[in-house]
Amino acid sequence: MAKYMLIMRGTDESNAAVMAGFEELAATTYSYIEELMKAGVFVAAEGLDDAAESVVVDFSGDAPVVTDGPYGETKELFGGYFMLDVASKQEAVEWARRVPSVPGAKIEVRRVAGEDERPPGHEGSVEERAASTGRV
């Protein structure tokens, strides 16, 4: 099994459509999550707050610069995700095709790197490594 993240991406228009039909979309999303759980592939799911409430930390200069809101020229915004543990990319894509959504939205399907894919010298989970250094 491999973990895949289904990244929900929307535009201003699709995000407005989500808000206009929020109650119905929320109900179908909860049903979708129940299907994922029954299939044994559900790991996690979260939606994100309004992008206007975010900040961006930009590391392109000598020192990090913090600005309010998403990137200025953003056409699509990351709005949330589903994390699945499935047998293949194709299975993740099939689940992504069933995500309740609105016209104009997109779902990016991306595999999460496994524990065995870390660079040499970086074995163990982040939590285990932090605990070993006393930074938990």
Tab-separated table of C-alpha atoms in Angstrom:
chain	number	residue	atom	x	y	z
A	1	MET	CA	0.000	0.000	0.000
A	2	ALA	CA	1.103	3.570	-0.650
A	3	LYS	CA	-0.161	6.879	0.598
A	4	TYR	CA	-1.526	9.388	-1.866
A	5	MET	CA	-2.634	12.935	-1.204
A	6	LEU	CA	-5.613	14.234	-3.153
A	7	ILE	CA	-4.953	17.969	-3.147
A	8	MET	CA	-8.040	20.098	-3.693
A	9	ARG	CA	-7.279	23.137	-5.841
A	10	GLY	CA	-9.765	25.807	-6.709
A	11	THR	CA	-10.101	29.187	-8.367
A	12	ASP	CA	-11.954	32.236	-7.062
A	13	GLU	CA	-14.947	31.126	-9.138
A	14	SER	CA	-14.975	27.500	-7.980
A	15	ASN	CA	-14.415	28.559	-4.361
A	16	ALA	CA	-17.432	30.894	-4.631
A	17	ALA	CA	-19.483	27.964	-5.990
A	18	VAL	CA	-18.372	25.837	-3.038
A	19	MET	CA	-19.551	28.504	-0.582
A	20	ALA	CA	-22.857	28.965	-2.436
A	21	GLY	CA	-23.671	25.254	-2.143
A	22	PHE	CA	-21.740	24.528	1.033
A	23	GLU	CA	-24.409	22.556	2.935
A	24	GLU	CA	-25.035	20.146	0.071
A	25	LEU	CA	-21.339	19.761	-0.736
A	26	ALA	CA	-20.522	19.149	2.942
A	27	ALA	CA	-23.152	16.402	3.136
A	28	THR	CA	-21.848	14.655	0.012
A	29	THR	CA	-18.277	15.032	1.264
A	30	TYR	CA	-19.151	13.329	4.565
A	31	SER	CA	-20.746	10.485	2.594
A	32	TYR	CA	-17.606	10.251	0.454
A	33	ILE	CA	-15.436	10.025	3.590
A	34	GLU	CA	-17.676	7.242	4.902
A	35	GLU	CA	-17.089	5.361	1.616
A	36	LEU	CA	-13.325	5.831	2.007
A	37	MET	CA	-13.502	4.527	5.580
A	38	LYS	CA	-15.587	1.480	4.589
A	39	ALA	CA	-13.042	0.710	1.857
A	40	GLY	CA	-10.228	0.931	4.430
A	41	VAL	CA	-8.261	3.577	2.512
A	42	PHE	CA	-9.022	6.721	4.539
A	43	VAL	CA	-6.073	8.268	6.431
A	44	ALA	CA	-7.062	11.929	6.876
A	45	ALA	CA	-8.890	14.878	5.333
A	46	GLU	CA	-8.839	18.587	6.127
A	47	GLY	CA	-10.104	21.748	4.526
A	48	LEU	CA	-8.184	25.005	4.801
A	49	ASP	CA	-9.402	28.408	5.962
A	50	ASP	CA	-9.819	31.320	3.542
A	51	ALA	CA	-6.562	32.056	1.721
A	52	ALA	CA	-6.994	35.749	2.536
A	53	GLU	CA	-6.237	34.829	6.159
A	54	SER	CA	-2.905	33.210	5.263
A	55	VAL	CA	0.630	34.530	5.184
A	56	VAL	CA	3.444	33.634	2.825
A	57	VAL	CA	7.039	33.251	4.005
A	58	ASP	CA	9.246	33.919	0.976
A	59	PHE	CA	12.816	32.570	1.053
A	60	SER	CA	13.921	34.010	-2.299
A	61	GLY	CA	16.021	36.810	-0.760
A	62	ASP	CA	18.761	37.004	1.842
A	63	ALA	CA	16.273	36.845	4.715
A	64	PRO	CA	12.759	35.369	4.816
A	65	VAL	CA	10.033	37.930	4.058
A	66	VAL	CA	6.499	37.478	5.418
A	67	THR	CA	3.548	38.921	3.499
A	68	ASP	CA	-0.198	38.656	4.038
A	69	GLY	CA	-2.386	36.442	1.886
A	70	PRO	CA	-1.599	33.979	-0.871
A	71	TYR	CA	0.795	34.667	-3.725
A	72	GLY	CA	-0.335	37.753	-5.644
A	73	GLU	CA	-0.778	36.134	-9.058
A	74	THR	CA	-2.244	32.843	-7.880
A	75	LYS	CA	-4.746	31.350	-10.320
A	76	GLU	CA	-5.446	28.273	-8.187
A	77	LEU	CA	-5.299	27.817	-4.429
A	78	PHE	CA	-4.751	24.722	-2.326
A	79	GLY	CA	-8.031	24.376	-0.408
A	80	GLY	CA	-7.622	21.104	1.463
A	81	TYR	CA	-6.736	17.472	1.033
A	82	PHE	CA	-7.662	13.840	1.455
A	83	MET	CA	-4.920	11.392	2.460
A	84	LEU	CA	-5.498	7.828	1.264
A	85	ASP	CA	-3.601	4.576	1.716
A	86	VAL	CA	-4.229	2.653	-1.495
A	87	ALA	CA	-2.641	-0.086	-3.580
A	88	SER	CA	-1.784	2.032	-6.628
A	89	LYS	CA	-1.778	5.422	-8.292
A	90	GLN	CA	-4.677	4.245	-10.437
A	91	GLU	CA	-6.743	3.469	-7.328
A	92	ALA	CA	-5.950	6.943	-5.964
A	93	VAL	CA	-7.064	8.463	-9.276
A	94	GLU	CA	-10.305	6.480	-9.186
A	95	TRP	CA	-11.040	7.826	-5.688
A	96	ALA	CA	-10.098	11.355	-6.846
A	97	ARG	CA	-12.642	11.111	-9.666
A	98	ARG	CA	-15.331	10.575	-7.017
A	99	VAL	CA	-14.486	13.566	-4.780
A	100	PRO	CA	-17.550	15.813	-4.424
A	101	SER	CA	-16.620	19.042	-6.174
A	102	VAL	CA	-17.805	21.957	-8.286
A	103	PRO	CA	-17.089	22.988	-11.892
A	104	GLY	CA	-13.655	24.574	-12.261
A	105	ALA	CA	-12.060	22.825	-9.289
A	106	LYS	CA	-9.179	20.383	-9.685
A	107	ILE	CA	-7.752	17.521	-7.688
A	108	GLU	CA	-4.007	16.906	-7.829
A	109	VAL	CA	-3.055	13.308	-7.001
A	110	ARG	CA	0.412	12.996	-5.507
A	111	ARG	CA	2.139	10.025	-3.895
A	112	VAL	CA	3.605	10.570	-0.446
A	113	ALA	CA	7.230	9.434	-0.221
A	114	GLY	CA	7.639	6.304	1.873
A	115	GLU	CA	9.865	5.791	4.908
A	116	ASP	CA	12.330	3.802	2.774
A	117	GLU	CA	12.820	6.723	0.375
A	118	ARG	CA	14.640	9.037	2.755
A	119	PRO	CA	18.195	10.148	2.021
A	120	PRO	CA	20.919	8.151	3.824
A	121	GLY	CA	21.362	9.259	7.439
A	122	HIS	CA	17.721	10.350	7.770
A	123	GLU	CA	16.165	7.080	8.889
A	124	GLY	CA	13.161	7.040	11.202
A	125	SER	CA	10.143	9.278	11.335
A	126	VAL	CA	10.332	12.999	12.001
A	127	GLU	CA	8.784	12.348	15.403
A	128	GLU	CA	11.405	9.710	16.292
A	129	ARG	CA	14.257	11.953	15.197
A	130	ALA	CA	12.877	14.935	17.145
A	131	ALA	CA	12.482	12.766	20.265
A	132	SER	CA	16.080	11.557	19.978
A	133	THR	CA	17.320	15.158	19.993
A	134	GLY	CA	15.038	16.220	22.848
A	135	ARG	CA	13.101	18.670	20.644
A	136	VAL	CA	9.636	17.240	21.137
